[in-house]
Each structure stands twice: as structure tokens, then as C-alpha cells.
GROMACS .gro file of C-alpha atoms in nm:
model
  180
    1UNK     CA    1 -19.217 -15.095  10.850
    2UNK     CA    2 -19.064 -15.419  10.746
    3UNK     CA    3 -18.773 -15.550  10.906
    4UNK     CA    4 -18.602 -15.902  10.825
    5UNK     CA    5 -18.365 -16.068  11.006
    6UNK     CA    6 -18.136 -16.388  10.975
    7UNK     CA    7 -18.267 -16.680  11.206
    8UNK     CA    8 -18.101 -16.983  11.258
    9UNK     CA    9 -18.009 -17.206  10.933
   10UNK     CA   10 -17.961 -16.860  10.680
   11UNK     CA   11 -18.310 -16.873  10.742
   12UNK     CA   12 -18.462 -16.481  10.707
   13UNK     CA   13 -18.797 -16.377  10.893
   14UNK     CA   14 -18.986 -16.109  10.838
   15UNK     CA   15 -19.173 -15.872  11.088
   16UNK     CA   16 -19.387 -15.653  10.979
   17UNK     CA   17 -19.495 -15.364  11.197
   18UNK     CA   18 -19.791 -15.100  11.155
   19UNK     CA   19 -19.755 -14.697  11.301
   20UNK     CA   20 -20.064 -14.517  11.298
   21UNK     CA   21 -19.836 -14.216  11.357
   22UNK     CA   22 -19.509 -14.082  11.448
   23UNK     CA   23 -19.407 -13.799  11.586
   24UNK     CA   24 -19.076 -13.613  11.574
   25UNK     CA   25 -18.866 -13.387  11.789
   26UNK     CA   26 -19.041 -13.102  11.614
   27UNK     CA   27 -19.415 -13.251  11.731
   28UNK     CA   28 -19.598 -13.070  11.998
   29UNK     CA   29 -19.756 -13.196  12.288
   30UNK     CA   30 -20.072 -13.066  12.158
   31UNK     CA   31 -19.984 -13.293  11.820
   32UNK     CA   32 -19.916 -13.613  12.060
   33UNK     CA   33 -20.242 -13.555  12.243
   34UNK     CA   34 -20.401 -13.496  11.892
   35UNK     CA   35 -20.236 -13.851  11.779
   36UNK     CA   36 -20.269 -14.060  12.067
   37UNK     CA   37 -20.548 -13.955  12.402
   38UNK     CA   38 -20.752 -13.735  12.191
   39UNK     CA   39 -20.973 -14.009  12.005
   40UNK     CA   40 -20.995 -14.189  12.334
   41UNK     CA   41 -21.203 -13.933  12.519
   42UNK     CA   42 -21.560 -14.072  12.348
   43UNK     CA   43 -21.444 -14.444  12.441
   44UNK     CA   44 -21.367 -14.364  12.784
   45UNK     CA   45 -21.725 -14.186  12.828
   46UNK     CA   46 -21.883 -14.431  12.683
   47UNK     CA   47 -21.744 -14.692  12.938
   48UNK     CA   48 -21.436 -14.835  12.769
   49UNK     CA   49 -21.082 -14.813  12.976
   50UNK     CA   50 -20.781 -14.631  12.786
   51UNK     CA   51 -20.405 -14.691  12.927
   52UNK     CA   52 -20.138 -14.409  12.863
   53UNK     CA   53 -19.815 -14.559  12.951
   54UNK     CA   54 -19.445 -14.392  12.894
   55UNK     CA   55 -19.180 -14.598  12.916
   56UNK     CA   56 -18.841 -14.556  12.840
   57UNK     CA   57 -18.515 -14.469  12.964
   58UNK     CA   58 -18.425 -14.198  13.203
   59UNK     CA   59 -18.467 -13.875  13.058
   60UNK     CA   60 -18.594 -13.939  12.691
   61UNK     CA   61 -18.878 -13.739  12.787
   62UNK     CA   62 -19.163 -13.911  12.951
   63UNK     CA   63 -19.226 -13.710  13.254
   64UNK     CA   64 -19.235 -13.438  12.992
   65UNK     CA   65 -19.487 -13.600  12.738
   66UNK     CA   66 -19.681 -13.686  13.033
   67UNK     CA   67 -19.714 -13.413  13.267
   68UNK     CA   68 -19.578 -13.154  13.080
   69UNK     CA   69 -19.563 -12.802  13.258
   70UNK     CA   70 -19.803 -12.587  13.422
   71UNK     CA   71 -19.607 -12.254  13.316
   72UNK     CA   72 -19.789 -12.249  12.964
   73UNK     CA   73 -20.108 -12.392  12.768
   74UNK     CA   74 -19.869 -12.498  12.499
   75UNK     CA   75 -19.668 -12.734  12.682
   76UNK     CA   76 -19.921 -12.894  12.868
   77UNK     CA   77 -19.874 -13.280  12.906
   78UNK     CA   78 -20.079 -13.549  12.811
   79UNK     CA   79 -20.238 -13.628  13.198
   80UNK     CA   80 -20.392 -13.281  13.210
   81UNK     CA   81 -20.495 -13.243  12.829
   82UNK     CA   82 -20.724 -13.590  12.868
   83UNK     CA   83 -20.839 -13.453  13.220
   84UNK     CA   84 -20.974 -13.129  13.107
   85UNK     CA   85 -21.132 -13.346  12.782
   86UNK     CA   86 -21.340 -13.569  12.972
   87UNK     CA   87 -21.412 -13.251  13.260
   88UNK     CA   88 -21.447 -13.075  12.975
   89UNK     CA   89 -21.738 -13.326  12.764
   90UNK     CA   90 -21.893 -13.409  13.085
   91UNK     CA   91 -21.989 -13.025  13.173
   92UNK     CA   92 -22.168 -12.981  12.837
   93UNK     CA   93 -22.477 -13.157  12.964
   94UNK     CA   94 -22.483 -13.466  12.761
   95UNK     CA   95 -22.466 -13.656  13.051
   96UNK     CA   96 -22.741 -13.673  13.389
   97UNK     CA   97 -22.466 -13.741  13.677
   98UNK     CA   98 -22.105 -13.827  13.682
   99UNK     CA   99 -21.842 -13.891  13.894
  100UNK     CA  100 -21.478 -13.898  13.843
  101UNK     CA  101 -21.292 -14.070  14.064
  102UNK     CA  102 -20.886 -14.006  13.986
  103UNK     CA  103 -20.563 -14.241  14.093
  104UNK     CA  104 -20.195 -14.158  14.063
  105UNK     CA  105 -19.985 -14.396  14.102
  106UNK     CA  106 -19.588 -14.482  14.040
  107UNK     CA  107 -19.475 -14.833  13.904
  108UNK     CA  108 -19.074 -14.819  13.993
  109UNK     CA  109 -18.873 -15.068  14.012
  110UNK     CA  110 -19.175 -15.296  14.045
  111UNK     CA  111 -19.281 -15.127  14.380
  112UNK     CA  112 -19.584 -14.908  14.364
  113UNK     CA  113 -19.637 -14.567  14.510
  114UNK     CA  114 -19.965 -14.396  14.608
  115UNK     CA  115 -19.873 -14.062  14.432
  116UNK     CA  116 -20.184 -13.875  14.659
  117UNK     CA  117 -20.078 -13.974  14.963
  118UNK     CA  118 -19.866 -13.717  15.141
  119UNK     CA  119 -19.485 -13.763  15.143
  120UNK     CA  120 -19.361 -13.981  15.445
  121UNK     CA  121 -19.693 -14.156  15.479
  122UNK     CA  122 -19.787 -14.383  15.172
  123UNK     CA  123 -19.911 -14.671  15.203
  124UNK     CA  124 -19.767 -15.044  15.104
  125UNK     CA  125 -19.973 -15.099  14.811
  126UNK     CA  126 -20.074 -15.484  14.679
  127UNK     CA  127 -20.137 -15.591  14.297
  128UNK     CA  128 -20.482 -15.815  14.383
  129UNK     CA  129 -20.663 -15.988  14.189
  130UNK     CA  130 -21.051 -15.896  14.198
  131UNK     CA  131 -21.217 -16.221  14.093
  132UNK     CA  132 -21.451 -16.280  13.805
  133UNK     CA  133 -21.462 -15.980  13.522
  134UNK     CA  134 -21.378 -15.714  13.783
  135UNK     CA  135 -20.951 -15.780  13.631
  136UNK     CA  136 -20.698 -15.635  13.884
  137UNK     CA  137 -20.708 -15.371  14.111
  138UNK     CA  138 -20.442 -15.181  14.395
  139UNK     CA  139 -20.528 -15.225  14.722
  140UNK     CA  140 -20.464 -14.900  14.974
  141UNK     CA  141 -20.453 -14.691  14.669
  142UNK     CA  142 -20.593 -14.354  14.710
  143UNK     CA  143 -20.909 -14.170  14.499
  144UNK     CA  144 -20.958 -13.807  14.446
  145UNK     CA  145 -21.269 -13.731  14.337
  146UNK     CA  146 -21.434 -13.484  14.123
  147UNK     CA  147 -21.865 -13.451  14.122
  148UNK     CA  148 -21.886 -13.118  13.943
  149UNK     CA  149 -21.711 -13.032  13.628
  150UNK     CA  150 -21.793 -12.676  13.670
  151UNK     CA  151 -21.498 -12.667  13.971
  152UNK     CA  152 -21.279 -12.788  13.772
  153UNK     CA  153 -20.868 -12.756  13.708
  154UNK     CA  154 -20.566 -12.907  13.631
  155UNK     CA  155 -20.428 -12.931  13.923
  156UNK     CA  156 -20.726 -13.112  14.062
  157UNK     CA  157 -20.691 -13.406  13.864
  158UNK     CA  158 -20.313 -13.404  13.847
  159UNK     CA  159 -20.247 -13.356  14.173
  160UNK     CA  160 -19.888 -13.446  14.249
  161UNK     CA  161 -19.576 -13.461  14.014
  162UNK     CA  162 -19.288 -13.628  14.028
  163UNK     CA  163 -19.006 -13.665  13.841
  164UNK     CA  164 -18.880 -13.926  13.620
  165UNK     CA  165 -19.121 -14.157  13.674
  166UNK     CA  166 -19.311 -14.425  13.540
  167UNK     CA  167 -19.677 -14.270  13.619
  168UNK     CA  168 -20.035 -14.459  13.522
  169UNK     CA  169 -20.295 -14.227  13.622
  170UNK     CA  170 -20.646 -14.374  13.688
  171UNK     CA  171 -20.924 -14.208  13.574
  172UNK     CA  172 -21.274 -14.405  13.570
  173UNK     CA  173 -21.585 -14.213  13.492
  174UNK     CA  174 -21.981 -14.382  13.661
  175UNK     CA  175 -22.308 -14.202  13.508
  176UNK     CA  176 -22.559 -14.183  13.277
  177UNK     CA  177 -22.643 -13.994  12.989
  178UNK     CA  178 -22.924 -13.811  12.887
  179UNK     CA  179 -23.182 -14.008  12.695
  180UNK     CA  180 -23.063 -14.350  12.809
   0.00000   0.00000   0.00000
């Protein structure tokens, strides 16, 4: 997509911006897993980090894309589809040990919530710095953890919803494979 726009002076500049796909209205939250989490799953076992963010206004749908609902396979959400894709590569023996550790968290009007922590009792969470090539952490932010992918669920890894929210969930893998 090119767009060009008058600057200063009758002056035009072009932008130029690439898509490497876009859904409709008529797309299915098994075609924007497909498009966007889906090739992610081998980076993330193989020790990269991947970031799903939604943003957007209130109610355009990103609690929806996101979370999805627990009433059908179909409409399943993006946060449980990639869970159950890294449970799910991690069970088929390829790797020696593994441990997922899982944070939920909610960025809202630049305050953050521990989304694990029970109602009434979360904890005042800090942005920190880490130092060196460690990058930035939360401080006070809660971990569920998950050792064996053969006890695994949904629910397990998502483990609280909210609504209309602006939800980063944390998902960071530690093991080795087989062979290395």
C-alpha cells in the first residue's frame, strides 16, 4: 500500500507500507492464528521471544481475537491456540525437559495488573530494568507454571479473563532438546 500525502511547500511524500496479510470480518480465528502466532511456535522453541499485542479501541474486538471463548473449538482465541501449540510440540518428545513458566498481565491506562493474582490482592507491579542483555522485566509479577505437557489445558495456561483489556501474556519456555 502506497499512500502520499502533501507536506509542507506542495511538497508530496510517499509512504510505502508492506501487509503480509489481512484479514476480514469473514476471517476466522483459526485463519488469524494461521496468519499471525502459528509460524511463531518453532521460533519460540527454539529460544526466540514472540509478542502478541491487540490494541485498539474499546470493543473492535481484541479481547475476542485474543481470548476468544471457551464454549467452542472454533472460536478459540489466539492466547489458548499458541498455548496448546507449544504444550502441544513440547509433548511429542523432541525435547529432554521443559518448563513453561506463564504470565498474565494487563497494561491499562499505563498501570499494570498481575492478572493471576486473586481479585482484591494484586500486587503494585514496577517496569525495571534488568541490566546488561537480560532487557526489562515486572517486578511482583506472578508465574504459573507448567512441567508436564501431558496435564495439560487451556485453562491452565490462560488462567484468568478479563474483559476489554489490553492483555500481554508471558510465555517463556527453558530446556533442551534431544540430540543437542
Amino acid at each position: 500500500v502506497v499512500v502520499t500525502r502533501k507536506a509542507q511547500g506542495g511538497r508530496q511524500s510517499k509512504m510505502t507500507f508492506k501487509f503480509d496479510e489481512v484479514l476480514s470480518s469473514f476471517s476466522t480465528q483459526e485463519d488469524a492464528f494461521s496468519a499471525t502466532l502459528q509460524p511463531l511456535i518453532p521460533q519460540v522453541l527454539a529460544g526466540y521471544e514472540a509478542t502478541a499485542f491487540a490494541y485498539g479501541q474499546t470493543g473492535t474486538g481484541k479481547t475476542y481475537t485474543m481470548e476468544g471463548s471457551t464454549t467452542s473449538e472454533d472460536v478459540r482465541g489466539l492466547m489458548p491456540r499458541a498455548a496448546a501449540a507449544v504444550l502441544d510440540a513440547l509433548s511429542r518428545g523432541k525435547y529432554t525437559d521443559h518448563h513453561v513458566a506463564v504470565s498474565y498481565l494487563e497494561i491499562y491506562n499505563e498501570e499494570l495488573t498481575d492478572l493471576l493474582a486473586p481479585m482484591g490482592n494484586q500486587p503494585k507491579l514496577d517496569l525495571l530494568e534488568a541490566g546488561g542483555s537480560r532487557g526489562v522485566f515486572v517486578s511482583g509479577c506472578r508465574s504459573a507454571c507448567r512441567r508436564d505437557a501431558d496435564q495439560r489445558s487451556e485453562q491452565q495456561v490462560a488462567l484468568h479473563l478479563h474483559d476489554e483489556s489490553h492483555l500481554p501474556v508471558l510465555m517463556r519456555r527453558r530446556g533442551a532438546r534431544d540430540g543437542r
